[in-house]
Structure formats: C-alpha cells, structure tokens
Protein backbone atom coordinates (compact mmCIF):
# COMPACT_ATOMS: atom_id res chain seq x y z
CA MET A 1 -12.15 -11.76 6.30
CA ILE A 2 -9.67 -8.91 6.09
CA ILE A 3 -7.22 -8.99 3.16
CA VAL A 4 -4.33 -6.51 3.24
CA VAL A 5 -2.46 -5.51 0.10
CA SER A 6 0.70 -3.48 0.60
CA GLY A 7 3.72 -2.52 -1.44
CA PRO A 8 5.61 0.46 -2.82
CA SER A 9 4.22 3.01 -5.28
CA GLY A 10 3.71 1.52 -8.74
CA SER A 11 3.80 -2.11 -7.53
CA GLY A 12 0.19 -2.69 -8.54
CA LYS A 13 -1.29 -2.74 -5.08
CA THR A 14 -4.30 -0.54 -5.79
CA THR A 15 -5.17 -2.25 -9.06
CA ILE A 16 -4.84 -5.73 -7.50
CA ALA A 17 -6.66 -4.77 -4.30
CA ARG A 18 -9.58 -3.36 -6.31
CA SER A 19 -9.71 -6.52 -8.39
CA ILE A 20 -9.74 -8.78 -5.34
CA SER A 21 -12.47 -6.66 -3.84
CA ALA A 22 -14.61 -6.90 -6.96
CA LYS A 23 -14.05 -10.62 -7.40
CA TYR A 24 -15.04 -11.53 -3.85
CA GLY A 25 -17.59 -8.77 -3.31
CA PHE A 26 -15.57 -7.26 -0.48
CA LYS A 27 -15.43 -3.61 0.46
CA PHE A 28 -12.35 -1.78 -0.88
CA VAL A 29 -10.44 0.65 1.39
CA SER A 30 -7.51 2.61 0.02
CA GLY A 31 -5.05 4.16 2.41
CA GLY A 32 -3.58 6.01 -0.56
CA SER A 33 -6.96 7.56 -1.42
CA ILE A 34 -7.50 8.62 2.21
CA PHE A 35 -4.04 10.23 2.19
CA ARG A 36 -4.71 12.00 -1.17
CA GLU A 37 -8.09 13.24 0.06
CA LYS A 38 -6.40 14.76 3.19
CA ALA A 39 -3.72 16.32 0.98
CA ASN A 40 -6.37 17.81 -1.33
CA LEU A 41 -8.28 19.29 1.62
CA LYS A 42 -5.06 21.02 2.63
CA GLY A 43 -4.44 22.17 -0.94
CA VAL A 44 -1.04 20.40 -1.25
CA ASP A 45 0.29 17.66 -3.47
CA ILE A 46 1.27 14.18 -2.26
CA LEU A 47 4.98 14.96 -1.94
CA GLN A 48 4.36 18.09 0.10
CA PHE A 49 1.90 16.26 2.32
CA ASN A 50 4.46 13.52 2.88
CA LYS A 51 6.95 16.20 3.97
CA GLU A 52 4.37 17.66 6.32
CA ALA A 53 3.69 14.21 7.74
CA GLU A 54 7.44 13.85 8.52
CA LYS A 55 7.03 16.69 10.97
CA ASP A 56 3.50 15.99 12.24
CA PHE A 57 2.66 12.44 13.36
CA TYR A 58 -1.00 13.46 13.68
CA ILE A 59 -1.40 13.19 9.87
CA ASP A 60 -0.46 9.51 9.83
CA LYS A 61 -2.44 8.85 13.05
CA VAL A 62 -5.65 10.18 11.49
CA ILE A 63 -5.20 8.03 8.35
CA ASP A 64 -4.27 4.94 10.45
CA LYS A 65 -7.30 5.49 12.63
CA GLU A 66 -9.57 5.53 9.57
CA ILE A 67 -8.01 2.35 8.22
CA LEU A 68 -8.39 0.65 11.59
CA ARG A 69 -12.00 1.76 11.79
CA GLN A 70 -12.84 0.31 8.38
CA ALA A 71 -10.89 -2.88 9.23
CA ASN A 72 -13.60 -3.61 11.82
CA GLU A 73 -16.02 -4.44 9.06
CA ASP A 74 -16.34 -7.93 7.66
CA ASN A 75 -15.06 -8.83 4.23
CA VAL A 76 -12.77 -5.90 3.38
CA VAL A 77 -9.71 -5.45 1.21
CA ILE A 78 -7.36 -2.76 2.56
CA GLU A 79 -4.67 -1.26 0.35
CA SER A 80 -2.00 0.77 2.11
CA HIS A 81 1.78 1.15 2.35
CA ILE A 82 1.67 0.38 6.07
CA ALA A 83 -1.49 -1.73 6.55
CA GLY A 84 0.46 -4.95 6.80
CA TRP A 85 2.04 -3.67 10.01
CA ILE A 86 -0.87 -1.83 11.60
CA LEU A 87 -3.20 -4.79 10.94
CA VAL A 88 -0.73 -7.56 11.63
CA ASN A 89 -2.92 -9.07 14.38
CA LYS A 90 -6.23 -8.34 12.61
CA SER A 91 -5.79 -9.35 8.97
CA SER A 92 -6.68 -12.79 7.68
CA ILE A 93 -4.23 -12.62 4.80
CA SER A 94 -1.57 -10.04 4.05
CA ILE A 95 -0.05 -9.65 0.58
CA TYR A 96 2.97 -7.60 -0.40
CA LEU A 97 3.43 -6.64 -4.02
CA TRP A 98 6.63 -5.18 -5.38
CA ALA A 99 8.47 -4.59 -8.62
CA PRO A 100 11.89 -3.13 -9.42
CA LEU A 101 12.13 0.64 -9.22
CA GLU A 102 12.58 1.10 -12.93
CA GLU A 103 9.41 -0.90 -13.68
CA ARG A 104 7.41 1.03 -11.12
CA ALA A 105 8.61 4.32 -12.58
CA ARG A 106 7.60 3.18 -16.06
CA ARG A 107 4.13 2.24 -14.81
CA ILE A 108 3.61 5.55 -12.96
CA SER A 109 4.89 7.49 -15.94
CA LYS A 110 2.33 5.83 -18.17
CA ARG A 111 -0.50 5.99 -15.65
CA ASP A 112 -0.04 9.64 -14.70
CA GLY A 113 1.13 10.92 -18.08
CA ILE A 114 4.46 12.22 -16.76
CA THR A 115 8.04 11.66 -17.86
CA TYR A 116 9.90 8.59 -16.69
CA GLN A 117 12.37 10.84 -14.87
CA ASP A 118 9.61 12.68 -13.05
CA ALA A 119 8.03 9.40 -12.02
CA LEU A 120 11.33 8.03 -10.82
CA LEU A 121 12.09 11.15 -8.80
CA SER A 122 8.59 11.17 -7.29
CA ILE A 123 8.88 7.48 -6.24
CA ILE A 124 12.28 8.07 -4.63
CA LYS A 125 11.12 11.12 -2.68
CA ARG A 126 7.92 9.40 -1.49
CA GLU A 127 9.74 6.25 -0.45
CA GLN A 128 12.35 8.24 1.45
CA SER A 129 9.56 9.98 3.32
CA HIS A 130 7.77 6.70 4.01
CA TYR A 131 10.91 4.99 5.23
CA TYR A 132 11.81 7.91 7.49
CA ARG A 133 8.29 8.35 8.94
CA PHE A 134 7.44 4.73 9.48
CA TRP A 135 10.77 4.11 11.23
CA LYS A 136 10.51 7.34 13.27
CA TYR A 137 6.85 6.92 14.36
CA TYR A 138 6.35 3.15 14.41
CA GLY A 139 9.83 1.60 14.50
CA ILE A 140 8.93 -0.23 11.28
CA ASP A 141 11.39 -1.16 8.55
CA ILE A 142 9.07 -1.05 5.50
CA GLN A 143 11.56 -3.14 3.55
CA ASP A 144 11.06 -6.08 5.96
CA THR A 145 8.39 -8.26 4.31
CA SER A 146 8.68 -11.13 6.84
CA LEU A 147 5.22 -10.51 8.33
CA TYR A 148 3.45 -10.97 4.96
CA ASP A 149 1.79 -14.22 4.02
CA LEU A 150 2.46 -13.79 0.30
CA VAL A 151 5.11 -11.66 -1.48
CA ILE A 152 4.84 -11.28 -5.28
CA ASN A 153 7.15 -9.61 -7.78
CA THR A 154 4.51 -8.12 -10.09
CA SER A 155 6.99 -7.36 -12.88
CA LYS A 156 7.16 -11.09 -13.71
CA LEU A 157 3.41 -11.56 -14.24
CA THR A 158 0.44 -9.89 -15.96
CA GLN A 159 -2.28 -8.45 -13.77
CA GLU A 160 -4.31 -11.61 -14.46
CA GLY A 161 -1.37 -13.77 -13.45
CA VAL A 162 -0.94 -11.92 -10.17
CA LEU A 163 -4.69 -12.36 -9.46
CA GLN A 164 -4.53 -16.05 -10.34
CA LEU A 165 -1.63 -16.57 -7.94
CA ILE A 166 -3.51 -14.76 -5.17
CA ASP A 167 -6.66 -16.77 -5.91
CA ILE A 168 -4.72 -20.03 -5.59
CA PHE A 169 -3.25 -18.84 -2.30
CA LEU A 170 -6.67 -17.75 -0.96
CA ASN A 171 -8.24 -21.10 -1.97
CA LEU A 172 -5.44 -23.05 -0.24
CA TYR A 173 -5.73 -20.84 2.82
CA GLN A 174 -9.47 -21.42 3.07
CA LYS A 175 -9.03 -25.19 2.77
CA ARG A 176 -6.50 -25.16 5.56
C-alpha cells in the first residue's frame, strides 16, 4: 500500500505522515527532507534552493525520481507537496492536509523558534515558488485538491483527531 500525504507548509503533513507510518509499520519517505538534504549539500537555505529550482528543473526531477523510486516499495507513506500528483496512478490513498495561512504561520513560528512575521513571509515565498514551479514544469495547479481521496482542515482538529479521521477512512477503504 502507498499512502500519500500532501499539503502546504505548516499543515501538519510531516507529523501526520510520520504518525501513520509508525502506526501501520510502513516506511516513511519525506519529500521535504530530500529537498532539505539537497539544499544543505549545496550550502543554501530552503528559500534559496526553491529560487534555484525555479530556474533549474533538474532539481525537482532528481527529488521526484527519488520519491518515485521509493514508491516502488510496499507499505510506504510518502509526504511531499507534489506527491499526490506524481503518484496519482500509483498511490492507494492520497490525503491532503491544509490549514489557514495564519494557523500555519503560527505553527511554523512555534516549531522553528522564529517570529510569526518571519514564518508568514517564509510560507508565502515558498508557496509562490511552488505554485510557479509546479505550474511551469508539470502544468499542475497545486490548489486543485480534486485528485485527493481525503482532504482535511487540520486547524479544526487535534493531531489525534486528524489521525482518528484518517484511520476511519483507511478502515472503510480496506473494507471496500
């Protein structure tokens, strides 16, 4: 089974994907971690690497190739901004998590120990880059969630509530 968890920065996708992975004993793959690792190897921060990726499709192709490689394994949870689209014909279940911008900025501010304003600005810059790149390179509108099996506003629930909702969905899916 391949479970995809996507969503914007601060939506809870990494936390939830890790929790699903641990609960079901699935391998966890993080597109965000792969991207950060590549940025660190180049000695640049995430925002700078996003800007470089706007000019060089090879950056995204390498990360996508790694995600696709790991998606060939059984029982994997893949967290990525774009995994829902690149694995649309491969994933068993695809989940999209989101929350209002202000809530996501609050979460990132707390998580990263930065000001709310810095978190807000970082999110906006990253999302502009994502929107531009994914449209330019793939023809994907990342705001279109119609291909996802389950879409959850994570600002309305606790982490446990989100996991319970996903668990109910997975149980119903398996019974089908």
